[in-house]
C-alpha atoms as a PDB file:
ATOM      1  CA  UNK A   1     105.307  17.351 103.607  1.00  0.00           C
ATOM      2  CA  UNK A   2     104.700  18.794  99.935  1.00  0.00           C
ATOM      3  CA  UNK A   3     107.832  20.261  97.993  1.00  0.00           C
ATOM      4  CA  UNK A   4     107.578  23.736  96.742  1.00  0.00           C
ATOM      5  CA  UNK A   5     106.212  24.422  93.264  1.00  0.00           C
ATOM      6  CA  UNK A   6     109.469  26.690  92.594  1.00  0.00           C
ATOM      7  CA  UNK A   7     107.211  29.626  90.985  1.00  0.00           C
ATOM      8  CA  UNK A   8     104.954  26.963  88.673  1.00  0.00           C
ATOM      9  CA  UNK A   9     101.735  28.672  89.992  1.00  0.00           C
ATOM     10  CA  UNK A  10     101.325  31.845  92.290  1.00  0.00           C
ATOM     11  CA  UNK A  11     100.486  31.806  95.467  1.00  0.00           C
ATOM     12  CA  UNK A  12      97.298  33.443  97.006  1.00  0.00           C
ATOM     13  CA  UNK A  13      97.024  36.992  96.218  1.00  0.00           C
ATOM     14  CA  UNK A  14      99.892  36.976  93.552  1.00  0.00           C
ATOM     15  CA  UNK A  15     100.145  37.021  89.631  1.00  0.00           C
ATOM     16  CA  UNK A  16     101.567  34.624  87.699  1.00  0.00           C
ATOM     17  CA  UNK A  17     104.175  36.396  85.244  1.00  0.00           C
ATOM     18  CA  UNK A  18     101.914  35.499  82.077  1.00  0.00           C
ATOM     19  CA  UNK A  19      99.399  37.548  84.063  1.00  0.00           C
ATOM     20  CA  UNK A  20     101.803  40.535  84.483  1.00  0.00           C
ATOM     21  CA  UNK A  21     102.933  40.928  81.012  1.00  0.00           C
ATOM     22  CA  UNK A  22      99.292  40.605  80.043  1.00  0.00           C
ATOM     23  CA  UNK A  23      98.316  43.475  82.326  1.00  0.00           C
ATOM     24  CA  UNK A  24     101.027  45.959  81.286  1.00  0.00           C
ATOM     25  CA  UNK A  25     100.028  44.830  77.304  1.00  0.00           C
ATOM     26  CA  UNK A  26      96.992  46.001  78.516  1.00  0.00           C
ATOM     27  CA  UNK A  27      97.774  49.295  80.503  1.00  0.00           C
ATOM     28  CA  UNK A  28     100.325  50.604  77.793  1.00  0.00           C
ATOM     29  CA  UNK A  29      97.493  49.866  75.504  1.00  0.00           C
ATOM     30  CA  UNK A  30      95.274  51.886  77.498  1.00  0.00           C
ATOM     31  CA  UNK A  31      97.619  54.424  77.394  1.00  0.00           C
ATOM     32  CA  UNK A  32      98.029  54.723  74.256  1.00  0.00           C
ATOM     33  CA  UNK A  33      94.342  55.455  73.606  1.00  0.00           C
ATOM     34  CA  UNK A  34      94.509  58.115  76.243  1.00  0.00           C
ATOM     35  CA  UNK A  35      97.083  59.798  74.179  1.00  0.00           C
ATOM     36  CA  UNK A  36      94.889  59.870  71.310  1.00  0.00           C
ATOM     37  CA  UNK A  37      91.970  60.577  72.770  1.00  0.00           C
ATOM     38  CA  UNK A  38      93.593  63.441  74.483  1.00  0.00           C
ATOM     39  CA  UNK A  39      95.144  64.597  71.398  1.00  0.00           C
ATOM     40  CA  UNK A  40      91.846  64.597  69.421  1.00  0.00           C
ATOM     41  CA  UNK A  41      90.292  67.113  71.964  1.00  0.00           C
ATOM     42  CA  UNK A  42      93.061  69.021  71.912  1.00  0.00           C
ATOM     43  CA  UNK A  43      93.167  69.489  68.198  1.00  0.00           C
ATOM     44  CA  UNK A  44      89.430  70.444  68.923  1.00  0.00           C
ATOM     45  CA  UNK A  45      89.817  72.591  71.021  1.00  0.00           C
ATOM     46  CA  UNK A  46      92.816  74.578  68.869  1.00  0.00           C
ATOM     47  CA  UNK A  47      90.160  74.380  66.019  1.00  0.00           C
ATOM     48  CA  UNK A  48      87.349  76.189  67.861  1.00  0.00           C
ATOM     49  CA  UNK A  49      89.539  78.485  68.805  1.00  0.00           C
ATOM     50  CA  UNK A  50      90.881  79.497  66.038  1.00  0.00           C
ATOM     51  CA  UNK A  51      86.930  79.404  64.160  1.00  0.00           C
ATOM     52  CA  UNK A  52      86.360  81.718  67.377  1.00  0.00           C
ATOM     53  CA  UNK A  53      89.588  84.088  66.531  1.00  0.00           C
ATOM     54  CA  UNK A  54      88.531  84.469  62.981  1.00  0.00           C
ATOM     55  CA  UNK A  55      84.813  85.696  64.132  1.00  0.00           C
ATOM     56  CA  UNK A  56      86.007  87.716  66.148  1.00  0.00           C
ATOM     57  CA  UNK A  57      88.422  89.599  63.600  1.00  0.00           C
ATOM     58  CA  UNK A  58      85.930  89.800  61.073  1.00  0.00           C
ATOM     59  CA  UNK A  59      83.311  91.235  63.742  1.00  0.00           C
ATOM     60  CA  UNK A  60      86.179  94.095  64.631  1.00  0.00           C
ATOM     61  CA  UNK A  61      86.584  94.906  60.767  1.00  0.00           C
ATOM     62  CA  UNK A  62      83.241  95.173  60.274  1.00  0.00           C
ATOM     63  CA  UNK A  63      82.792  97.536  63.650  1.00  0.00           C
ATOM     64  CA  UNK A  64      86.066  99.633  62.593  1.00  0.00           C
ATOM     65  CA  UNK A  65      84.451  99.772  58.896  1.00  0.00           C
ATOM     66  CA  UNK A  66      81.379 101.125  60.154  1.00  0.00           C
ATOM     67  CA  UNK A  67      82.408 103.432  62.094  1.00  0.00           C
ATOM     68  CA  UNK A  68      84.686 105.079  59.694  1.00  0.00           C
ATOM     69  CA  UNK A  69      81.910 105.142  57.484  1.00  0.00           C
ATOM     70  CA  UNK A  70      79.359 106.512  60.220  1.00  0.00           C
ATOM     71  CA  UNK A  71      81.532 109.412  61.068  1.00  0.00           C
ATOM     72  CA  UNK A  72      82.106 110.502  57.657  1.00  0.00           C
ATOM     73  CA  UNK A  73      78.345 110.250  56.999  1.00  0.00           C
ATOM     74  CA  UNK A  74      77.511 112.223  59.965  1.00  0.00           C
ATOM     75  CA  UNK A  75      80.293 114.687  59.616  1.00  0.00           C
ATOM     76  CA  UNK A  76      79.415 115.602  55.763  1.00  0.00           C
ATOM     77  CA  UNK A  77      75.921 115.850  57.008  1.00  0.00           C
ATOM     78  CA  UNK A  78      76.722 118.347  59.746  1.00  0.00           C
ATOM     79  CA  UNK A  79      78.671 119.797  56.704  1.00  0.00           C
ATOM     80  CA  UNK A  80      75.592 119.989  54.098  1.00  0.00           C
ATOM     81  CA  UNK A  81      72.858 121.460  56.643  1.00  0.00           C
ATOM     82  CA  UNK A  82      75.137 124.298  57.937  1.00  0.00           C
ATOM     83  CA  UNK A  83      76.275 125.147  54.061  1.00  0.00           C
ATOM     84  CA  UNK A  84      72.465 124.851  53.511  1.00  0.00           C
ATOM     85  CA  UNK A  85      71.536 126.964  56.722  1.00  0.00           C
ATOM     86  CA  UNK A  86      74.532 129.842  56.292  1.00  0.00           C
ATOM     87  CA  UNK A  87      74.509 129.842  52.542  1.00  0.00           C
ATOM     88  CA  UNK A  88      78.430 128.782  52.245  1.00  0.00           C
ATOM     89  CA  UNK A  89      77.813 126.085  49.634  1.00  0.00           C
ATOM     90  CA  UNK A  90      80.131 123.766  49.755  1.00  0.00           C
ATOM     91  CA  UNK A  91      82.781 125.024  51.946  1.00  0.00           C
ATOM     92  CA  UNK A  92      81.356 123.885  55.502  1.00  0.00           C
ATOM     93  CA  UNK A  93      80.209 120.405  53.712  1.00  0.00           C
ATOM     94  CA  UNK A  94      84.014 119.567  52.932  1.00  0.00           C
ATOM     95  CA  UNK A  95      85.557 120.564  56.612  1.00  0.00           C
ATOM     96  CA  UNK A  96      82.959 118.969  58.320  1.00  0.00           C
ATOM     97  CA  UNK A  97      83.300 115.846  55.705  1.00  0.00           C
ATOM     98  CA  UNK A  98      87.514 116.104  56.450  1.00  0.00           C
ATOM     99  CA  UNK A  99      86.689 116.609  60.468  1.00  0.00           C
ATOM    100  CA  UNK A 100      84.546 113.012  60.132  1.00  0.00           C
ATOM    101  CA  UNK A 101      87.109 111.337  58.365  1.00  0.00           C
ATOM    102  CA  UNK A 102      89.812 112.645  61.143  1.00  0.00           C
ATOM    103  CA  UNK A 103      86.965 111.315  63.644  1.00  0.00           C
ATOM    104  CA  UNK A 104      86.552 108.163  62.027  1.00  0.00           C
ATOM    105  CA  UNK A 105      90.097 107.272  61.977  1.00  0.00           C
ATOM    106  CA  UNK A 106      90.574 108.269  65.983  1.00  0.00           C
ATOM    107  CA  UNK A 107      87.782 106.074  66.413  1.00  0.00           C
ATOM    108  CA  UNK A 108      89.525 103.290  64.535  1.00  0.00           C
ATOM    109  CA  UNK A 109      92.951 103.937  66.391  1.00  0.00           C
ATOM    110  CA  UNK A 110      90.743 103.543  70.004  1.00  0.00           C
ATOM    111  CA  UNK A 111      88.827 100.497  69.168  1.00  0.00           C
ATOM    112  CA  UNK A 112      92.608  99.203  67.855  1.00  0.00           C
ATOM    113  CA  UNK A 113      93.910  99.878  71.047  1.00  0.00           C
ATOM    114  CA  UNK A 114      91.254  98.181  72.900  1.00  0.00           C
ATOM    115  CA  UNK A 115      91.243  94.981  71.254  1.00  0.00           C
ATOM    116  CA  UNK A 116      95.129  94.757  71.618  1.00  0.00           C
ATOM    117  CA  UNK A 117      95.055  94.887  75.116  1.00  0.00           C
ATOM    118  CA  UNK A 118      92.161  92.526  75.337  1.00  0.00           C
ATOM    119  CA  UNK A 119      94.576  90.048  73.356  1.00  0.00           C
ATOM    120  CA  UNK A 120      97.079  90.745  75.300  1.00  0.00           C
ATOM    121  CA  UNK A 121      95.317  89.840  78.367  1.00  0.00           C
ATOM    122  CA  UNK A 122      94.117  86.792  76.817  1.00  0.00           C
ATOM    123  CA  UNK A 123      97.373  85.701  75.863  1.00  0.00           C
ATOM    124  CA  UNK A 124      98.750  86.930  79.019  1.00  0.00           C
ATOM    125  CA  UNK A 125     101.574  88.983  77.586  1.00  0.00           C
ATOM    126  CA  UNK A 126     102.950  86.044  74.879  1.00  0.00           C
ATOM    127  CA  UNK A 127     101.853  87.910  71.916  1.00  0.00           C
ATOM    128  CA  UNK A 128     104.398  88.937  69.245  1.00  0.00           C
ATOM    129  CA  UNK A 129     107.097  86.971  70.126  1.00  0.00           C
ATOM    130  CA  UNK A 130     109.448  85.173  67.337  1.00  0.00           C
ATOM    131  CA  UNK A 131     108.350  81.672  66.335  1.00  0.00           C
ATOM    132  CA  UNK A 132     110.816  79.252  64.858  1.00  0.00           C
ATOM    133  CA  UNK A 133     109.875  78.592  61.140  1.00  0.00           C
ATOM    134  CA  UNK A 134     108.620  74.777  60.824  1.00  0.00           C
ATOM    135  CA  UNK A 135     109.981  74.210  56.913  1.00  0.00           C
ATOM    136  CA  UNK A 136     113.653  76.136  57.566  1.00  0.00           C
ATOM    137  CA  UNK A 137     116.696  74.090  58.612  1.00  0.00           C
ATOM    138  CA  UNK A 138     119.348  75.858  60.230  1.00  0.00           C
END
């Protein structure tokens, strides 16, 4: 009868301690590489979202300013035409210019409320809550 190896060589289907250590090292290395790729991907996604938010903010700003200018111009034009037709220069022009300004402000407020509701839907209510400061120690 032959003597047992006392762990010198593994039996069929088992790994030696060196192979197990190598496997654990490679698995750990693979895990750290996966974490690195995931963090890079997350940073890229956040950068794209930030860029999209800035673009959307610019679009909203241009839209609101255009609505204000258009409302003032339409009001002024209507007042000018009525003044010319009725011979009341410059009173109806001034009245309709102010009405156009008021209408433009109302349009901006309505658009802002729609924009705020859209952002709240996207953020699922997590909007405007206090965030801890990074640079301050308590």
